[in-house]
Short mmCIF file of C-alpha atoms in Angstrom, two decimals:
data_model
loop_
_atom_site.label_atom_id
_atom_site.label_comp_id
_atom_site.label_asym_id
_atom_site.label_seq_id
_atom_site.Cartn_x
_atom_site.Cartn_y
_atom_site.Cartn_z
CA MET A 1 9.68 -41.22 -1.38
CA LEU A 2 11.01 -38.70 1.15
CA HIS A 3 10.85 -39.16 4.99
CA LEU A 4 11.16 -35.89 6.59
CA PRO A 5 11.40 -35.32 10.31
CA PHE A 6 8.48 -32.85 11.64
CA LEU A 7 7.62 -31.15 14.81
CA LEU A 8 4.65 -29.35 16.43
CA VAL A 9 5.95 -26.51 18.47
CA ASP A 10 4.05 -24.07 20.80
CA ALA A 11 5.72 -20.61 20.41
CA PHE A 12 5.75 -17.57 22.74
CA THR A 13 5.00 -19.81 25.80
CA ALA A 14 7.15 -22.21 28.34
CA GLU A 15 4.10 -24.48 28.73
CA PRO A 16 2.67 -26.90 26.29
CA LEU A 17 -0.46 -26.27 24.76
CA ARG A 18 -0.43 -22.27 25.18
CA GLY A 19 0.98 -19.83 22.88
CA ASN A 20 1.05 -20.29 18.94
CA PRO A 21 1.27 -24.17 17.76
CA CYS A 22 3.47 -24.33 14.48
CA ALA A 23 4.18 -27.31 12.19
CA VAL A 24 8.25 -27.11 11.61
CA VAL A 25 9.44 -29.36 8.62
CA LEU A 26 12.91 -30.01 8.78
CA ASP A 27 15.17 -31.17 5.71
CA ALA A 28 12.91 -29.65 3.59
CA ASP A 29 15.27 -28.95 0.73
CA ASP A 30 13.63 -31.13 -1.94
CA LEU A 31 10.07 -29.73 -1.42
CA ASP A 32 8.98 -27.58 -4.19
CA PRO A 33 6.72 -24.40 -3.28
CA GLU A 34 3.48 -26.51 -4.66
CA ARG A 35 4.12 -29.36 -2.23
CA ARG A 36 4.79 -26.77 0.64
CA GLN A 37 1.64 -25.19 0.14
CA ARG A 38 -0.18 -28.57 0.16
CA LEU A 39 1.51 -29.64 3.36
CA ALA A 40 0.65 -26.28 5.26
CA ARG A 41 -2.97 -26.81 4.26
CA GLU A 42 -2.73 -30.28 5.63
CA PHE A 43 -1.24 -29.07 9.00
CA ASN A 44 -3.63 -26.42 8.95
CA GLN A 45 -1.89 -24.00 11.47
CA SER A 46 -1.59 -20.57 11.01
CA GLU A 47 1.78 -20.99 9.42
CA THR A 48 4.16 -24.09 8.54
CA ALA A 49 7.73 -23.43 8.54
CA PHE A 50 10.17 -25.36 6.11
CA VAL A 51 13.72 -25.33 7.12
CA ASN A 52 16.55 -26.50 4.71
CA ARG A 53 19.66 -28.44 5.55
CA ALA A 54 22.65 -26.50 6.57
CA ALA A 55 26.35 -27.14 5.65
CA PRO A 56 27.92 -28.96 8.87
CA GLY A 57 28.93 -26.71 11.35
CA SER A 58 26.71 -23.79 9.85
CA ALA A 59 24.76 -21.17 11.51
CA GLU A 60 22.80 -20.34 8.45
CA PHE A 61 19.39 -21.98 7.38
CA THR A 62 17.12 -21.43 4.56
CA VAL A 63 13.74 -20.88 5.93
CA ARG A 64 10.24 -20.49 4.25
CA PHE A 65 6.66 -19.77 5.93
CA PHE A 66 3.28 -20.75 4.30
CA THR A 67 -0.13 -20.22 5.77
CA PRO A 68 -2.80 -22.68 4.61
CA ALA A 69 -3.55 -20.10 1.65
CA GLU A 70 -0.28 -18.76 0.70
CA GLU A 71 3.59 -17.91 1.27
CA ILE A 72 4.39 -15.02 3.46
CA PRO A 73 7.77 -13.41 3.51
CA LEU A 74 8.51 -13.01 7.46
CA ALA A 75 6.66 -14.64 10.26
CA GLY A 76 7.42 -14.30 14.05
CA HIS A 77 5.96 -17.47 15.87
CA PRO A 78 7.30 -19.63 13.09
CA THR A 79 10.88 -18.08 13.70
CA ILE A 80 10.43 -18.86 17.30
CA ALA A 81 9.21 -22.45 16.38
CA ALA A 82 12.01 -23.03 13.79
CA VAL A 83 14.69 -22.49 16.12
CA THR A 84 13.23 -24.26 19.10
CA ALA A 85 12.83 -27.16 16.73
CA LEU A 86 16.36 -26.99 15.50
CA LEU A 87 17.76 -27.03 19.07
CA HIS A 88 15.55 -30.15 20.11
CA ALA A 89 16.77 -32.00 17.09
CA ASP A 90 20.56 -31.20 17.68
CA ARG A 91 20.90 -29.27 14.52
CA VAL A 92 22.40 -26.47 16.47
CA ALA A 93 23.49 -26.03 20.25
CA LEU A 94 24.05 -23.36 22.66
CA PRO A 95 27.67 -22.48 23.34
CA ALA A 96 29.09 -23.67 26.58
CA GLY A 97 29.36 -21.25 29.57
CA GLY A 98 25.89 -19.43 28.93
CA ALA A 99 27.04 -17.47 25.73
CA ALA A 100 24.43 -16.50 23.14
CA LEU A 101 24.00 -18.56 19.75
CA THR A 102 23.70 -16.15 16.66
CA LEU A 103 21.98 -17.87 13.69
CA THR A 104 21.05 -16.25 10.26
CA LEU A 105 17.91 -17.46 8.70
CA HIS A 106 17.52 -16.76 4.79
CA LEU A 107 13.88 -16.01 4.21
CA LEU A 108 12.13 -15.38 1.02
CA HIS A 109 13.19 -11.34 1.05
CA GLY A 110 16.47 -11.81 2.64
CA PRO A 111 18.27 -12.59 5.85
CA ILE A 112 17.42 -11.90 9.34
CA ARG A 113 19.46 -12.31 12.55
CA VAL A 114 18.24 -14.76 15.28
CA ASP A 115 19.92 -14.62 18.96
CA VAL A 116 19.34 -17.58 21.11
CA LEU A 117 19.78 -17.61 24.96
CA PRO A 118 20.27 -20.14 27.43
CA GLY A 119 16.57 -20.50 29.32
CA ALA A 120 16.40 -19.30 32.85
CA SER A 121 16.87 -22.11 35.65
CA GLY A 122 17.34 -24.72 33.02
CA GLY A 123 14.01 -23.83 31.05
CA PRO A 124 13.61 -23.33 27.52
CA ALA A 125 15.93 -21.02 25.28
CA LEU A 126 15.02 -17.46 24.66
CA VAL A 127 14.91 -16.60 21.14
CA TRP A 128 15.45 -13.28 19.91
CA MET A 129 14.50 -12.53 16.33
CA THR A 130 15.39 -9.04 14.64
CA GLN A 131 12.75 -7.90 12.15
CA ARG A 132 13.23 -5.43 9.45
CA ARG A 133 13.07 -1.84 9.68
CA PRO A 134 9.78 -0.67 9.80
CA VAL A 135 7.66 0.70 6.98
CA PHE A 136 4.83 3.05 7.38
CA GLY A 137 2.25 2.46 4.89
CA ALA A 138 -1.38 3.54 4.09
CA THR A 139 -3.83 5.04 6.75
CA HIS A 140 -7.37 3.73 6.67
CA ALA A 141 -10.80 5.11 7.28
CA PRO A 142 -12.18 4.34 10.77
CA GLU A 143 -15.65 4.29 9.28
CA THR A 144 -14.84 1.71 6.70
CA VAL A 145 -12.42 -0.38 8.91
CA LEU A 146 -14.25 -0.82 12.12
CA PRO A 147 -17.56 -2.16 10.95
CA LEU A 148 -15.65 -4.89 9.54
CA PHE A 149 -14.98 -6.15 12.90
CA GLY A 150 -18.27 -5.32 14.42
CA LEU A 151 -16.92 -2.10 15.64
CA THR A 152 -17.77 1.65 15.44
CA PRO A 153 -15.20 4.54 15.21
CA ASP A 154 -16.04 5.27 19.14
CA ASP A 155 -14.06 1.99 19.70
CA LEU A 156 -10.83 3.41 18.14
CA LEU A 157 -8.38 4.81 20.39
CA PRO A 158 -9.11 8.72 20.17
CA GLY A 159 -6.70 10.38 17.77
CA ALA A 160 -4.93 7.41 16.55
CA PRO A 161 -4.66 6.31 12.87
CA ILE A 162 -5.51 3.12 11.65
CA GLN A 163 -2.25 2.38 9.57
CA THR A 164 -0.44 -0.49 7.75
CA VAL A 165 2.93 -1.06 9.26
CA SER A 166 5.47 -3.56 8.07
CA THR A 167 8.72 -4.81 9.73
CA GLY A 168 8.71 -7.85 7.26
CA THR A 169 4.93 -8.39 6.76
CA PRO A 170 2.51 -5.72 6.27
CA GLN A 171 -0.22 -5.82 8.84
CA LEU A 172 -3.06 -3.46 9.55
CA MET A 173 -2.62 -1.76 12.82
CA ILE A 174 -6.25 -1.21 14.50
CA PRO A 175 -5.76 0.58 18.16
CA LEU A 176 -8.63 0.34 20.39
CA ARG A 177 -9.86 2.37 23.30
CA ASP A 178 -10.07 -0.68 25.84
CA HIS A 179 -10.32 -4.23 26.44
CA ALA A 180 -14.06 -4.36 26.20
CA GLY A 181 -13.76 -3.30 22.23
CA LEU A 182 -11.20 -5.68 21.58
CA ARG A 183 -13.07 -8.67 23.18
CA ARG A 184 -16.28 -7.46 21.46
CA ALA A 185 -14.63 -7.52 18.14
CA HIS A 186 -14.94 -10.26 15.47
CA VAL A 187 -15.18 -10.60 11.80
CA ALA A 188 -18.57 -9.53 11.06
CA ASP A 189 -18.25 -10.20 7.09
CA ALA A 190 -15.46 -12.52 6.09
CA ALA A 191 -16.09 -11.79 2.58
CA ALA A 192 -16.21 -7.98 2.91
CA LEU A 193 -12.89 -8.18 4.95
CA GLY A 194 -11.33 -10.32 2.41
CA ARG A 195 -12.67 -7.83 -0.47
CA TYR A 196 -11.00 -5.00 1.56
CA ARG A 197 -7.72 -6.87 2.25
CA ALA A 198 -7.51 -7.69 -1.70
CA GLY A 199 -7.78 -4.07 -2.63
CA SER A 200 -5.40 -2.70 0.06
CA ASP A 201 -1.84 -2.98 1.12
CA PHE A 202 -1.92 -5.30 4.22
CA PHE A 203 -1.76 -9.17 4.67
CA SER A 204 -4.12 -9.20 7.88
CA PRO A 205 -5.55 -7.06 10.65
CA HIS A 206 -4.10 -6.86 14.21
CA LEU A 207 -6.40 -5.21 17.00
CA PHE A 208 -4.93 -4.14 20.11
CA CYS A 209 -5.21 -1.95 23.23
CA LEU A 210 -2.95 -0.52 25.91
CA GLY A 211 -2.67 -2.53 28.99
CA GLY A 212 -2.03 -6.36 29.28
CA ALA A 213 -4.24 -9.23 29.69
CA THR A 214 -2.43 -9.99 32.78
CA PRO A 215 -0.57 -7.43 35.20
CA ALA A 216 2.89 -8.30 33.65
CA GLY A 217 1.56 -7.05 30.10
CA HIS A 218 1.66 -3.82 28.44
CA THR A 219 -0.57 -4.61 25.57
CA PHE A 220 -2.98 -7.02 24.50
CA ALA A 221 -3.93 -7.76 21.04
CA ARG A 222 -6.17 -10.11 18.71
CA HIS A 223 -5.51 -10.78 15.20
CA PHE A 224 -7.96 -12.04 12.83
CA GLY A 225 -7.58 -14.20 9.37
CA THR A 226 -9.79 -14.79 6.20
CA PRO A 227 -10.48 -18.44 4.97
CA PRO A 228 -8.62 -20.75 4.39
CA ASP A 229 -6.49 -19.15 6.91
CA VAL A 230 -7.53 -19.66 10.76
CA SER A 231 -10.05 -17.39 11.74
CA GLU A 232 -7.92 -15.94 14.67
CA ASP A 233 -4.29 -16.22 15.38
CA PRO A 234 -3.40 -17.03 19.10
CA VAL A 235 -0.11 -15.08 19.14
CA THR A 236 1.39 -13.38 16.26
CA GLY A 237 4.87 -12.20 16.23
CA SER A 238 5.21 -10.35 12.97
CA ALA A 239 2.35 -8.08 13.79
CA THR A 240 3.73 -7.63 17.37
CA GLY A 241 6.80 -6.10 15.82
CA GLY A 242 4.63 -3.84 13.77
CA MET A 243 2.51 -2.89 16.73
CA ALA A 244 5.67 -1.95 18.61
CA ALA A 245 7.01 0.33 15.84
CA TYR A 246 3.40 1.86 15.54
CA LEU A 247 3.14 2.46 19.24
CA TRP A 248 6.65 3.82 19.67
CA HIS A 249 6.54 6.08 16.30
CA HIS A 250 3.25 7.52 17.32
CA GLY A 251 4.17 8.20 20.98
CA TYR A 252 1.83 5.73 22.76
CA LEU A 253 4.93 3.97 24.79
CA ASP A 254 6.76 5.48 27.23
CA SER A 255 9.61 2.70 27.13
CA ALA A 256 10.89 0.88 24.15
CA GLU A 257 11.06 -2.40 25.87
CA PHE A 258 8.03 -4.02 26.76
CA ILE A 259 5.74 -7.14 27.21
CA ALA A 260 2.92 -7.86 24.63
CA GLU A 261 0.16 -10.44 25.32
CA GLN A 262 -2.07 -12.33 23.15
CA GLY A 263 -4.41 -15.31 22.99
CA HIS A 264 -5.37 -15.16 26.63
CA ASP A 265 -9.17 -15.40 25.95
CA MET A 266 -8.67 -18.25 23.51
CA GLY A 267 -7.01 -20.50 26.01
CA ARG A 268 -3.74 -19.99 24.40
CA ALA A 269 -1.91 -17.12 26.61
CA GLY A 270 1.37 -16.11 24.79
CA THR A 271 4.04 -13.82 26.02
CA VAL A 272 6.25 -11.77 23.69
CA GLN A 273 9.14 -9.74 24.84
CA VAL A 274 9.82 -6.51 22.85
CA ARG A 275 12.53 -4.08 21.96
CA VAL A 276 12.41 -1.20 19.66
CA HIS A 277 15.87 0.34 18.73
CA GLY A 278 16.14 3.68 17.44
CA PRO A 279 14.33 7.17 17.84
CA ARG A 280 10.64 7.50 17.38
CA GLU A 281 11.16 9.46 14.04
CA ALA A 282 13.68 6.81 12.42
CA ILE A 283 13.26 3.44 14.00
CA GLU A 284 16.22 1.31 13.10
CA SER A 285 14.85 -2.09 14.12
CA VAL A 286 12.33 -4.42 16.38
CA GLN A 287 13.41 -7.36 18.21
CA ILE A 288 10.68 -9.73 19.44
CA GLY A 289 11.67 -12.72 21.96
CA GLY A 290 9.95 -15.78 23.19
CA THR A 291 10.46 -19.26 24.10
CA GLY A 292 9.06 -22.62 22.51
CA VAL A 293 8.20 -25.96 23.59
CA VAL A 294 7.83 -29.20 21.22
CA VAL A 295 4.65 -31.00 21.77
CA LEU A 296 4.83 -33.36 19.01
CA GLU A 297 7.45 -34.94 16.83
CA GLY A 298 7.43 -37.69 13.89
CA GLY A 299 7.90 -38.61 10.39
CA LEU A 300 6.69 -37.05 7.12
CA ARG A 301 6.05 -39.15 4.16
CA ALA A 302 6.19 -36.79 1.35
CA ASP A 303 5.33 -39.06 -1.66
CA LEU A 304 2.86 -36.27 -2.65
#
């Protein structure tokens, strides 16, 4: 029987019970994909992160991400959560003197870089995740997509394309005209959305508008899922990266650094710091940053 440590971490927040919760299982080397999938369904979070042991003194970890339905190649809030868990469990430590810690996470489709900075005024560490070079995929017909969310083409940001963008996981970018349309959005027909997704090139839809939920934010977003995944994700790091690439590429941002907000209307307010590197026509990478808070830790009996 395996006895593995696990933690529940709220990501993209410095306050417990806000942001996006993620289950993190450490020392997961001996868990095969089928057991990881069963455990992700048991935890029933939007994602569960499984972190393998590292060699003594190493700053490289193998990490896999599972939703309740499937494994995905890259995810933002589980990256913040996994690194927060590693710090909390003393598997890594920040260097003395306020220097940054650089980690390499080996994901399903290859490594990514993560930089960890000491928190302000003794608060939680700030985790910066470098996502992959954006790939701009198919464009989608507004008259087909928007009714899936109880909206009409008039709710779309005028002139903006609906487009799949990936910085590691392909997400459907749906820019809306205003906050009213975003708040009115809902999955009108989960079966129809599931069929459209199955025949398309994206993992899940990300609806957003310019202007934050608070004066500090520059964008506000919602992210929907289909069963058995959660119906709405509070704060979505991978899609925020794709959204940043979309907004910068299409000229909707004046600055390549901004604050993205999500989850406020769900009682799970989350804040994502965003940086886009490279010119609009040739983006090199996107970074998302945030903090995490451990709210629960325990032992997992893996005799499954």
